[in-house]
Coordinates of C-alpha atoms in Angstrom, one line a residue:
Chain A
X566 CA 18.3 16.3 33.2
X567 CA 17.2 12.7 32.8
X568 CA 14.7 11.8 30.2
X569 CA 12.2 11.1 32.9
X570 CA 12.5 14.5 34.6
X571 CA 9.7 16.9 33.6
X572 CA 11.1 19.7 31.5
X573 CA 9.6 23.1 31.7
X574 CA 9.7 25.7 28.9
X575 CA 9.0 29.3 29.3
X576 CA 8.6 30.2 25.6
X577 CA 8.3 27.7 22.8
X578 CA 8.4 28.8 19.2
X579 CA 6.9 26.5 16.6
X580 CA 8.0 27.3 13.0
X581 CA 5.5 25.7 10.8
X582 CA 2.2 25.2 12.7
X583 CA 0.9 22.2 10.8
X584 CA 0.0 18.7 11.8
X585 CA 3.4 18.0 13.4
X586 CA 4.2 21.4 14.9
X587 CA 0.7 21.9 16.1
X588 CA 0.4 18.5 17.7
X589 CA 3.7 19.0 19.5
X590 CA 2.4 22.3 21.0
X591 CA -0.9 20.8 22.0
X592 CA 0.7 17.8 23.6
X593 CA 3.1 20.0 25.7
X594 CA 0.4 22.4 26.6
X595 CA -1.8 19.5 27.7
X596 CA 1.0 18.3 29.9
X597 CA 1.4 21.7 31.4
X598 CA 5.1 21.9 30.4
X599 CA 5.1 25.2 28.4
X600 CA 4.5 28.8 29.4
X601 CA 3.6 30.4 26.1
X602 CA 3.8 29.3 22.5
X603 CA 4.4 31.5 19.5
X604 CA 3.6 30.2 16.0
X605 CA 5.5 31.3 12.9
X606 CA 4.4 30.6 9.4
X607 CA 3.5 32.1 6.0
X608 CA -0.3 31.5 5.9
X609 CA -2.2 34.1 8.0
X610 CA -5.3 31.9 7.8
X611 CA -3.5 28.9 9.2
X612 CA -1.9 30.9 12.0
X613 CA -5.2 32.5 13.0
X614 CA -6.8 29.0 13.0
X615 CA -3.9 27.8 15.2
X616 CA -4.6 30.6 17.7
X617 CA -8.3 30.0 17.7
X618 CA -7.7 26.3 18.4
X619 CA -5.4 27.1 21.3
X620 CA -2.4 25.7 19.6
X621 CA -0.4 29.0 19.8
X622 CA -0.9 32.0 22.1
X623 CA 0.5 34.4 19.5
X624 CA 1.8 34.3 16.0
X625 CA 4.0 36.2 13.6
X626 CA 5.4 35.9 10.1
X627 CA 8.8 37.0 11.3
X628 CA 10.9 34.1 12.6
X629 CA 13.7 36.5 13.8
X630 CA 11.3 38.4 16.0
X631 CA 9.7 35.2 17.3
X632 CA 12.8 33.5 18.5
X633 CA 14.3 36.5 20.3
X634 CA 13.5 35.2 23.8
X635 CA 12.7 31.6 22.8
X636 CA 13.8 28.8 25.1
X637 CA 13.0 26.1 22.6
X638 CA 12.4 26.4 18.8
X639 CA 10.8 23.6 16.8
X640 CA 11.2 23.6 13.0
X641 CA 8.3 21.7 11.5
X642 CA 8.6 23.1 7.9
X643 CA 9.4 21.3 4.7
X644 CA 13.0 20.2 4.3
X645 CA 13.6 22.7 1.5
X646 CA 12.9 25.6 3.9
X647 CA 15.4 24.6 6.6
X648 CA 18.3 26.7 5.3
X649 CA 16.4 29.9 5.0
X650 CA 14.6 29.5 8.3
X651 CA 17.9 28.8 10.1
X652 CA 19.4 31.8 8.4
X653 CA 16.5 34.0 9.4
X654 CA 16.7 33.1 13.0
X655 CA 20.5 33.0 13.4
X656 CA 21.0 36.6 14.5
X657 CA 18.2 36.6 17.1
X658 CA 18.7 33.3 18.9
X659 CA 19.8 33.7 22.5
X660 CA 22.7 31.6 23.8
X661 CA 20.5 29.3 25.9
X662 CA 18.0 28.6 23.2
X663 CA 17.6 24.9 22.1
X664 CA 16.6 24.2 18.5
X665 CA 15.1 21.0 17.3
X666 CA 13.2 19.9 14.2
X667 CA 10.8 17.3 12.9
X668 CA 12.2 16.7 9.4
X669 CA 12.3 13.3 7.7
X670 CA 16.0 13.4 6.8
X671 CA 18.6 14.1 9.4
X672 CA 22.0 14.6 7.7
X673 CA 20.6 17.5 5.6
X674 CA 19.0 19.1 8.7
X675 CA 22.3 18.9 10.6
X676 CA 24.2 20.3 7.7
X677 CA 21.8 23.2 7.4
X678 CA 22.1 23.9 11.2
X679 CA 25.9 23.8 11.0
X680 CA 25.9 26.2 8.1
X681 CA 23.6 28.8 9.6
X682 CA 23.2 28.6 13.4
X683 CA 25.6 30.4 15.7
X684 CA 25.7 27.5 18.0
X685 CA 24.9 24.3 16.2
X686 CA 25.7 22.2 19.2
X687 CA 22.4 23.3 20.7
X688 CA 20.5 22.0 17.6
X689 CA 19.3 18.5 18.2
X690 CA 18.0 16.8 15.1
X691 CA 14.7 14.9 15.7
X692 CA 12.3 12.9 13.5
X693 CA 9.0 11.9 15.0
X694 CA 7.8 9.0 12.9
X695 CA 4.2 10.0 12.9
X696 CA 1.8 11.6 10.6
X697 CA -1.5 11.3 8.8
X698 CA -2.6 12.3 5.3
X699 CA -4.0 15.5 6.8
X700 CA -2.0 18.7 7.1
X701 CA -2.4 22.2 8.5
X702 CA -3.1 23.4 12.1
X703 CA -6.7 22.1 11.8
X704 CA -5.3 18.5 11.7
X705 CA -3.2 18.8 14.8
X706 CA -4.1 16.7 17.9
X707 CA -2.3 16.2 21.2
X708 CA -2.2 12.4 20.9
X709 CA -0.3 12.2 17.5
X710 CA 3.0 11.1 19.0
X711 CA 1.8 8.6 21.5
X712 CA 3.6 5.3 21.3
X713 CA 5.3 6.5 18.0
X714 CA 9.0 6.3 17.6
X715 CA 10.9 9.6 17.7
X716 CA 14.5 9.3 16.4
X717 CA 17.1 11.8 17.8
X718 CA 20.3 12.1 15.9
X719 CA 22.8 13.9 18.2
X720 CA 26.4 14.0 17.3
X721 CA 29.6 14.1 19.5
X722 CA 29.4 17.9 19.5
X723 CA 25.8 18.0 20.7
X724 CA 25.4 19.9 24.0
X725 CA 24.4 17.3 26.6
X726 CA 21.8 19.7 28.3
X727 CA 20.2 20.5 24.9
X728 CA 20.0 16.8 24.1
X729 CA 18.5 15.9 27.5
X730 CA 15.9 18.6 27.1
X731 CA 14.9 17.6 23.6
X732 CA 14.8 14.0 24.7
X733 CA 12.6 14.8 27.6
X734 CA 10.2 16.9 25.5
X735 CA 9.6 14.1 22.9
X736 CA 9.3 11.7 25.8
X737 CA 6.7 13.9 27.4
X738 CA 4.5 14.1 24.2
X739 CA 4.3 10.3 24.3
X740 CA 7.0 9.2 21.9
X741 CA 9.3 6.3 22.3
X742 CA 12.7 8.1 21.9
X743 CA 15.6 6.4 20.2
X744 CA 19.0 7.9 19.5
X745 CA 21.1 7.0 16.5
X746 CA 23.5 8.4 14.0
X747 CA 22.0 10.7 11.3
X748 CA 23.4 8.6 8.5
X749 CA 22.0 5.4 9.9
X750 CA 18.6 7.1 10.4
X751 CA 18.6 8.3 6.8
X752 CA 19.5 4.8 5.5
X753 CA 16.7 3.2 7.5
X754 CA 14.1 5.7 6.5
X755 CA 15.1 5.6 2.9
X756 CA 14.3 1.9 3.0
X757 CA 11.1 1.8 4.9
X758 CA 9.6 5.2 4.0
X759 CA 11.2 7.2 1.2
X760 CA 11.5 4.2 -1.2
X761 CA 7.9 3.1 -0.7
X762 CA 6.7 6.6 -1.4
X763 CA 8.8 6.9 -4.6
X764 CA 7.7 3.4 -5.7
X765 CA 4.1 4.2 -5.2
X766 CA 4.4 7.4 -7.3
X767 CA 6.3 5.4 -9.9
X768 CA 3.8 2.6 -10.1
X769 CA 0.9 4.9 -10.6
X770 CA 2.9 6.6 -13.4
X771 CA 3.6 3.3 -15.0
X772 CA -0.1 2.6 -15.2
X773 CA -0.9 6.1 -16.2
X774 CA 1.5 6.0 -19.2
X775 CA -0.1 2.9 -20.7
X776 CA -2.8 3.6 -23.2
X777 CA -5.1 0.8 -24.2
X778 CA -7.7 1.3 -26.8
X779 CA -11.1 2.0 -25.3
X780 CA -10.3 1.0 -21.7
X781 CA -8.8 2.8 -18.8
X782 CA -6.5 0.4 -16.9
X783 CA -7.3 2.2 -13.6
X784 CA -10.8 0.9 -14.0
X785 CA -9.7 -2.6 -13.1
X786 CA -7.8 -1.5 -10.0
X787 CA -9.2 -2.7 -6.7
X788 CA -8.4 -2.6 -3.0
X789 CA -4.9 -3.9 -3.3
X790 CA -4.0 -1.1 -5.7
X791 CA -5.7 1.4 -3.5
X792 CA -3.7 0.5 -0.4
X793 CA -0.4 0.0 -2.3
X794 CA -0.7 3.5 -3.8
X795 CA -2.3 5.3 -0.9
X796 CA 1.0 7.1 -0.2
X797 CA 1.0 8.3 -3.8
X798 CA -1.6 10.8 -2.6
X799 CA 0.9 12.3 -0.3
X800 CA 2.2 15.9 -0.9
X801 CA 4.4 15.9 -4.0
X802 CA 6.3 19.0 -2.6
X803 CA 7.1 17.3 0.7
X804 CA 8.3 14.1 -0.9
X805 CA 10.3 15.9 -3.6
X806 CA 12.1 17.7 -0.7
X807 CA 12.7 14.5 1.2
X808 CA 13.9 12.6 -1.8
X809 CA 16.4 15.4 -2.7
X810 CA 17.6 15.7 0.9
X811 CA 18.3 12.0 1.1
X812 CA 19.2 11.2 -2.5
X813 CA 22.3 9.2 -1.7
X814 CA 20.6 6.8 0.6
X815 CA 17.5 6.7 -1.6
X816 CA 19.4 5.8 -4.7
X817 CA 21.0 2.9 -2.8
X818 CA 17.5 1.7 -1.9
X819 CA 16.2 2.0 -5.4
X820 CA 19.1 -0.1 -6.5
X821 CA 18.3 -2.8 -3.9
X822 CA 14.6 -2.7 -4.9
X823 CA 15.4 -3.0 -8.6
X824 CA 17.7 -5.9 -7.9
X825 CA 14.8 -7.7 -6.2
X826 CA 12.5 -6.9 -9.1
X827 CA 15.1 -8.2 -11.6
X828 CA 15.5 -11.4 -9.6
X829 CA 11.7 -12.0 -9.7
X830 CA 11.6 -11.1 -13.4
X831 CA 14.3 -13.7 -14.1
X832 CA 12.5 -16.3 -12.1
X833 CA 9.3 -15.6 -14.1
X834 CA 11.1 -15.9 -17.4
X835 CA 12.5 -19.2 -16.3
X836 CA 9.1 -20.3 -14.9
X837 CA 10.9 -21.0 -11.7
X838 CA 7.9 -21.3 -9.4
X839 CA 10.0 -22.5 -6.4
X840 CA 12.1 -19.4 -6.3
X841 CA 9.1 -17.2 -6.7
X842 CA 7.3 -19.0 -3.9
X843 CA 10.3 -18.8 -1.6
X844 CA 10.6 -15.0 -2.2
X845 CA 6.9 -14.3 -1.7
X846 CA 6.8 -16.5 1.4
X847 CA 9.9 -14.9 3.0
X848 CA 8.3 -11.5 2.4
X849 CA 5.0 -12.4 3.9
X850 CA 6.8 -13.9 6.9
X851 CA 9.0 -10.8 7.4
X852 CA 6.0 -8.5 7.2
X853 CA 4.0 -10.5 9.7
X854 CA 6.9 -10.7 12.1
X855 CA 7.2 -6.9 11.8
X856 CA 3.5 -6.4 12.4
X857 CA 3.6 -8.7 15.4
X858 CA 6.6 -6.9 16.9
X859 CA 5.9 -3.3 16.0
X860 CA 2.3 -3.1 14.8
X861 CA 0.9 -1.7 18.0
X862 CA 2.7 1.6 17.5
X863 CA 1.2 2.2 14.1
Chain B
X303 CA -31.3 -14.8 -22.6
X304 CA -30.6 -11.2 -21.9
X305 CA -28.3 -10.1 -19.0
X306 CA -31.4 -8.8 -17.2
X307 CA -33.4 -12.0 -17.4
X308 CA -33.3 -14.0 -14.2
X309 CA -31.4 -17.2 -14.8
X310 CA -32.4 -20.3 -12.9
X311 CA -30.0 -23.2 -12.2
X312 CA -31.1 -26.6 -11.1
X313 CA -27.7 -27.9 -9.9
X314 CA -24.7 -25.7 -9.3
X315 CA -21.3 -27.2 -8.5
X316 CA -18.7 -25.1 -6.8
X317 CA -15.2 -26.4 -7.1
X318 CA -13.2 -24.7 -4.4
X319 CA -15.6 -23.5 -1.7
X320 CA -13.5 -20.6 -0.4
X321 CA -14.2 -16.9 -0.2
X322 CA -15.0 -16.5 -3.9
X323 CA -16.8 -19.8 -4.5
X324 CA -18.7 -19.7 -1.2
X325 CA -19.8 -16.1 -1.8
X326 CA -21.0 -16.9 -5.3
X327 CA -23.2 -19.7 -3.9
X328 CA -24.5 -17.6 -1.1
X329 CA -25.4 -14.8 -3.4
X330 CA -27.3 -17.0 -5.8
X331 CA -29.1 -18.8 -3.0
X332 CA -30.2 -15.6 -1.5
X333 CA -31.5 -14.5 -4.9
X334 CA -33.4 -17.8 -5.1
X335 CA -31.8 -18.6 -8.4
X336 CA -30.4 -22.0 -7.7
X337 CA -31.9 -25.4 -6.8
X338 CA -29.1 -27.2 -5.0
X339 CA -25.4 -26.6 -4.6
X340 CA -22.7 -29.2 -4.4
X341 CA -19.3 -28.2 -3.1
X342 CA -16.1 -29.9 -4.2
X343 CA -12.7 -29.6 -2.4
X344 CA -9.9 -31.3 -0.7
X345 CA -10.4 -30.2 2.9
X346 CA -13.2 -32.1 4.7
X347 CA -13.2 -29.5 7.5
X348 CA -13.8 -26.7 5.1
X349 CA -16.5 -28.6 3.2
X350 CA -18.3 -29.5 6.4
X351 CA -18.2 -25.9 7.5
X352 CA -19.6 -24.8 4.1
X353 CA -22.5 -27.2 4.6
X354 CA -23.1 -26.0 8.2
X355 CA -23.1 -22.4 6.9
X356 CA -25.7 -23.3 4.2
X357 CA -23.2 -22.5 1.4
X358 CA -23.5 -26.0 -0.1
X359 CA -26.3 -28.6 0.3
X360 CA -23.9 -31.5 -0.2
X361 CA -20.2 -32.0 -0.8
X362 CA -17.7 -34.5 -2.2
X363 CA -14.0 -34.8 -2.9
X364 CA -14.7 -36.2 -6.3
X365 CA -15.2 -33.6 -9.0
X366 CA -16.2 -36.2 -11.7
X367 CA -19.0 -37.4 -9.5
X368 CA -20.1 -33.9 -8.6
X369 CA -20.5 -32.5 -12.1
X370 CA -22.4 -35.5 -13.6
X371 CA -25.7 -33.7 -13.6
X372 CA -24.5 -30.2 -13.1
X373 CA -26.1 -27.3 -15.0
X374 CA -23.3 -24.8 -14.0
X375 CA -19.9 -25.5 -12.7
X376 CA -17.8 -22.7 -11.1
X377 CA -14.1 -23.2 -10.7
X378 CA -12.8 -21.2 -7.8
X379 CA -9.5 -22.9 -7.2
X380 CA -5.9 -21.7 -7.5
X381 CA -4.8 -21.2 -11.1
X382 CA -2.3 -24.1 -10.7
X383 CA -5.2 -26.6 -10.2
X384 CA -7.2 -25.6 -13.3
X385 CA -5.7 -28.2 -15.6
X386 CA -6.2 -31.1 -13.3
X387 CA -9.7 -30.1 -12.3
X388 CA -10.7 -29.7 -16.0
X389 CA -9.2 -33.1 -16.7
X390 CA -11.0 -34.7 -13.8
X391 CA -14.4 -33.3 -14.8
X392 CA -14.1 -33.8 -18.6
X393 CA -15.6 -37.3 -18.9
X394 CA -18.5 -36.5 -16.6
X395 CA -19.8 -33.2 -17.9
X396 CA -23.2 -33.3 -19.7
X397 CA -23.5 -31.6 -23.1
X398 CA -25.6 -28.8 -21.6
X399 CA -23.4 -27.9 -18.7
X400 CA -21.9 -24.5 -18.6
X401 CA -18.5 -24.0 -17.0
X402 CA -17.1 -20.7 -15.6
X403 CA -14.3 -19.8 -13.3
X404 CA -13.1 -17.0 -11.1
X405 CA -9.4 -17.1 -11.8
X406 CA -7.2 -14.0 -11.9
X407 CA -5.7 -14.7 -15.3
X408 CA -7.8 -15.5 -18.3
X409 CA -5.5 -16.6 -21.2
X410 CA -4.2 -19.5 -19.0
X411 CA -7.8 -20.5 -17.9
X412 CA -9.0 -20.6 -21.5
X413 CA -5.9 -22.6 -22.6
X414 CA -6.6 -25.1 -19.9
X415 CA -10.3 -25.4 -20.9
X416 CA -9.4 -25.9 -24.5
X417 CA -6.9 -28.6 -23.6
X418 CA -9.2 -30.7 -21.4
X419 CA -12.8 -29.9 -21.8
X420 CA -14.9 -31.8 -24.3
X421 CA -16.8 -28.6 -25.3
X422 CA -14.6 -25.6 -24.5
X423 CA -17.2 -23.3 -26.2
X424 CA -19.3 -23.7 -23.1
X425 CA -16.5 -22.5 -20.9
X426 CA -16.9 -18.8 -20.2
X427 CA -13.8 -17.3 -18.5
X428 CA -14.7 -14.9 -15.7
X429 CA -12.8 -12.8 -13.2
X430 CA -14.7 -11.2 -10.4
X431 CA -12.4 -8.4 -9.2
X432 CA -13.2 -8.8 -5.5
X433 CA -11.7 -10.4 -2.5
X434 CA -10.5 -9.8 1.0
X435 CA -7.4 -11.1 2.9
X436 CA -9.6 -13.8 4.3
X437 CA -10.0 -17.2 2.8
X438 CA -12.0 -20.4 3.3
X439 CA -15.7 -21.0 3.4
X440 CA -16.0 -19.2 6.8
X441 CA -15.0 -15.9 5.1
X442 CA -17.7 -16.1 2.4
X443 CA -20.6 -13.6 2.4
X444 CA -23.4 -13.0 -0.1
X445 CA -22.5 -9.3 -0.7
X446 CA -18.9 -9.8 -1.8
X447 CA -19.5 -9.1 -5.4
X448 CA -21.9 -6.1 -5.1
X449 CA -20.8 -3.2 -7.2
X450 CA -17.5 -5.0 -8.0
X451 CA -16.3 -5.4 -11.6
X452 CA -16.5 -8.9 -13.1
X453 CA -14.6 -9.3 -16.4
X454 CA -15.9 -12.0 -18.8
X455 CA -13.4 -13.0 -21.5
X456 CA -15.5 -14.8 -24.2
X457 CA -13.9 -15.6 -27.5
X458 CA -15.5 -15.9 -31.0
X459 CA -16.1 -19.6 -30.4
X460 CA -18.0 -19.1 -27.2
X461 CA -21.5 -20.5 -27.1
X462 CA -23.9 -17.5 -27.0
X463 CA -26.3 -19.2 -24.6
X464 CA -23.5 -20.1 -22.2
X465 CA -22.2 -16.5 -22.4
X466 CA -25.7 -15.1 -21.7
X467 CA -26.2 -17.4 -18.7
X468 CA -22.8 -16.6 -17.1
X469 CA -23.3 -12.9 -17.7
X470 CA -26.7 -13.1 -16.0
X471 CA -25.3 -15.0 -13.1
X472 CA -22.6 -12.5 -12.3
X473 CA -25.0 -9.7 -12.9
X474 CA -27.4 -11.3 -10.4
X475 CA -24.8 -11.6 -7.6
X476 CA -24.3 -7.8 -7.9
X477 CA -21.3 -7.5 -10.2
X478 CA -20.8 -4.9 -12.9
X479 CA -20.1 -7.2 -15.8
X480 CA -17.6 -6.2 -18.5
X481 CA -16.6 -8.3 -21.5
X482 CA -13.2 -8.0 -23.1
X483 CA -10.5 -10.1 -24.7
X484 CA -8.5 -12.4 -22.4
X485 CA -5.1 -10.9 -23.5
X486 CA -6.3 -7.4 -22.8
X487 CA -7.7 -8.5 -19.4
X488 CA -4.3 -10.1 -18.5
X489 CA -2.4 -6.9 -19.5
X490 CA -4.7 -4.7 -17.4
X491 CA -4.6 -6.9 -14.4
X492 CA -0.8 -7.3 -14.7
X493 CA -0.5 -3.5 -14.4
X494 CA -3.0 -2.8 -11.6
X495 CA -2.9 -6.0 -9.6
X496 CA -0.2 -8.5 -10.3
X497 CA 2.7 -6.0 -10.5
X498 CA 1.7 -4.2 -7.2
X499 CA 1.6 -7.6 -5.5
X500 CA 5.0 -8.6 -6.9
X501 CA 6.4 -5.1 -6.0
X502 CA 5.1 -5.3 -2.4
X503 CA 6.8 -8.7 -1.9
X504 CA 10.0 -7.4 -3.5
X505 CA 10.1 -4.3 -1.3
X506 CA 9.7 -6.2 1.9
X507 CA 12.5 -8.5 0.7
X508 CA 14.7 -5.5 -0.1
X509 CA 14.3 -4.3 3.5
X510 CA 14.7 -7.8 4.9
X511 CA 18.0 -8.4 3.2
X512 CA 19.6 -5.3 4.6
X513 CA 21.5 -5.9 7.8
X514 CA 22.3 -3.0 10.0
X515 CA 24.4 -3.4 13.2
X516 CA 22.1 -3.4 16.2
X517 CA 19.0 -2.1 14.5
X518 CA 16.1 -3.7 12.8
X519 CA 15.1 -1.5 9.8
X520 CA 11.5 -2.7 10.1
X521 CA 11.4 -1.0 13.5
X522 CA 11.2 2.4 11.7
X523 CA 8.4 1.5 9.4
X524 CA 5.1 3.2 9.9
X525 CA 1.7 3.5 8.4
X526 CA 2.8 4.2 4.9
X527 CA 4.9 1.0 4.9
X528 CA 2.1 -1.0 6.4
X529 CA -0.4 0.0 3.7
X530 CA 2.1 -0.2 0.8
X531 CA 3.0 -3.8 1.8
X532 CA -0.4 -5.0 3.0
X533 CA -0.7 -7.1 -0.1
X534 CA 2.6 -8.8 0.7
X535 CA 0.6 -10.6 3.4
X536 CA -1.4 -12.3 0.6
X537 CA -1.1 -16.0 -0.1
X538 CA 2.3 -16.8 -1.6
X539 CA 0.9 -19.8 -3.3
X540 CA -1.9 -18.0 -5.0
X541 CA 0.3 -15.2 -6.2
X542 CA 3.0 -17.5 -7.4
X543 CA 0.3 -19.2 -9.5
X544 CA -1.0 -15.9 -10.9
X545 CA 2.5 -14.6 -11.6
X546 CA 3.4 -17.8 -13.5
X547 CA 0.1 -17.9 -15.4
X548 CA 0.5 -14.3 -16.5
X549 CA 4.3 -14.1 -16.8
X550 CA 4.5 -12.5 -20.2
X551 CA 2.2 -9.6 -19.3
X552 CA 3.8 -9.3 -15.9
X553 CA 7.3 -9.1 -17.2
X554 CA 6.2 -6.3 -19.5
X555 CA 4.8 -4.5 -16.5
X556 CA 7.9 -5.0 -14.4
X557 CA 9.9 -3.4 -17.3
X558 CA 7.6 -0.4 -17.4
X559 CA 7.9 0.0 -13.6
X560 CA 11.6 -0.4 -13.7
X561 CA 11.8 2.3 -16.3
X562 CA 9.8 4.7 -14.1
X563 CA 12.1 3.9 -11.1
X564 CA 15.2 4.4 -13.3
X565 CA 13.9 7.7 -14.5
X566 CA 13.4 8.9 -10.9
X567 CA 16.8 7.6 -9.9
X568 CA 18.3 9.6 -12.7
X569 CA 16.5 12.7 -11.7
X570 CA 17.7 12.2 -8.1
X571 CA 21.3 11.8 -9.2
X572 CA 20.9 15.1 -11.2
X573 CA 19.2 16.8 -8.2
X574 CA 16.4 17.6 -10.8
X575 CA 13.7 18.7 -8.4
X576 CA 11.4 19.9 -11.1
X577 CA 11.2 16.5 -12.8
X578 CA 10.7 14.7 -9.6
X579 CA 8.0 17.2 -8.6
X580 CA 6.2 16.7 -12.0
X581 CA 6.3 13.0 -11.7
X582 CA 5.0 12.9 -8.1
X583 CA 2.3 15.4 -9.0
X584 CA 1.1 13.5 -12.0
X585 CA 0.9 10.3 -10.0
X586 CA -1.0 12.0 -7.2
X587 CA -3.5 13.5 -9.7
X588 CA -3.9 10.2 -11.6
X589 CA -4.6 8.4 -8.4
X590 CA -7.1 10.9 -7.2
X591 CA -8.9 10.9 -10.5
X592 CA -9.1 7.2 -10.3
X593 CA -10.5 7.3 -6.8
X594 CA -13.1 9.9 -7.7
X595 CA -14.2 7.8 -10.7
X596 CA -14.0 4.3 -9.4
X597 CA -13.5 4.5 -5.7
X598 CA -17.1 3.7 -4.8
X599 CA -16.8 0.2 -6.1
X600 CA -13.8 -0.6 -3.8

């Protein structure tokens, strides 16, 4: 199947009916590409809400039961749950079922699939680079993935039909699909996503730990601080999971970032205005080039 | 004069008719508190625009000429220009003139005033914590300072009348005025403003310096990266100046930030999910507490 052929799924199972899982279902339903959708999750309230909103046609807490006749299974749960979810579905998956995910780190997802799935070649690791601060089924909307990048990380063992189907599905929900190696993906995302999150948390903590007599330093923070630290209001659980799942790449990025900070510190100590200016200018230019080239998909 | 008394200025001189200087003039004119306003700057186009927009009534390139019969002079130029502007106005200032500024670092502003002004006790250092990405007279608007903090950094030598007048003026343009020591101000701002800017520039450079075969890492950046690095699109010149003028405090903040990053790096290497979770959670809580308490002034 080519990426432009319209796929059709009889039974889609969404494990984790939150913003990502729910939006995936809504987008495929809107496109008329799916027969029925079963949601799996822990929160009864969230699953009932998903059903009321037409995101899922049925739901259960039991992933093994849900996937029994599934054609496609999407994992949209926190990274820390991947192993147990794969383990729970392993015995019930049919031979033809295709499994994909929406996790932020791909090497760990593939490792978990290899460890627990009967046929890991039919697992195609995916990462839709999309999201909002909102979570839960109530936040889902069919347009979430439109124009957003979705990285697929197949490997040489991946089943070509499974890959073609997953590619077509993400294409149909509006994503711009890119294939690359899992390690490369994890390096990139460590740089442009995981590190910024970690740095935002770290910076808020640096301020928080400083006590000044009579004044709260946060009081003097303004719009720049608000935007810089916006991602420090993200889910601590989710980002702990991502950080742990991608710790090798993230540590490398922390080191690269610390080297930049140390370079600027040195220039400051030497009152080397020219170096500081060159660094700030290069950063501004790189950011503006990025926005000009890729800003429309944000 | 109390901070609530309405001040009245015969002749106001704005040195640097940009976003800050222009907005200060517009706000005082709107409140009917100023007789006439003279703008001083280097760009003829910007000064003519300021006159067309009613921000200034007259303009000149010559600061000495402009301040000759000034009642109040506001410096709203880059920090690197403070010494030369003070030097240029020193011989022409009348005894009763009050000088204030809008610079981001206060110890350096006070040091420059002490070095060049005939009567530094009539210089009252001020920092309105307000701004947008825009610059130039065309970006000025009378409401810029409304509800925003304005820090005054008087010292024991400050003339009480000059302090009362400057306090009243910033109050009248809508600011919430706070007085504190210059060193304390510089420490706070290093933490919540100067460090975030430096870190945003540094992070963009960390990404920029990484070359990956065939892929541009920026391509994978999304909304989190955009917001985190928004301030890396700020003026490199302005932030170089601020960094250099506040380098002692900023170096201390870089060290505090690096210690946080190193702590998280260590926790990652040890796969210590609990520590990472606690850190991320504390940061999220501190940020949300800050937004709840101070977010309305942003």
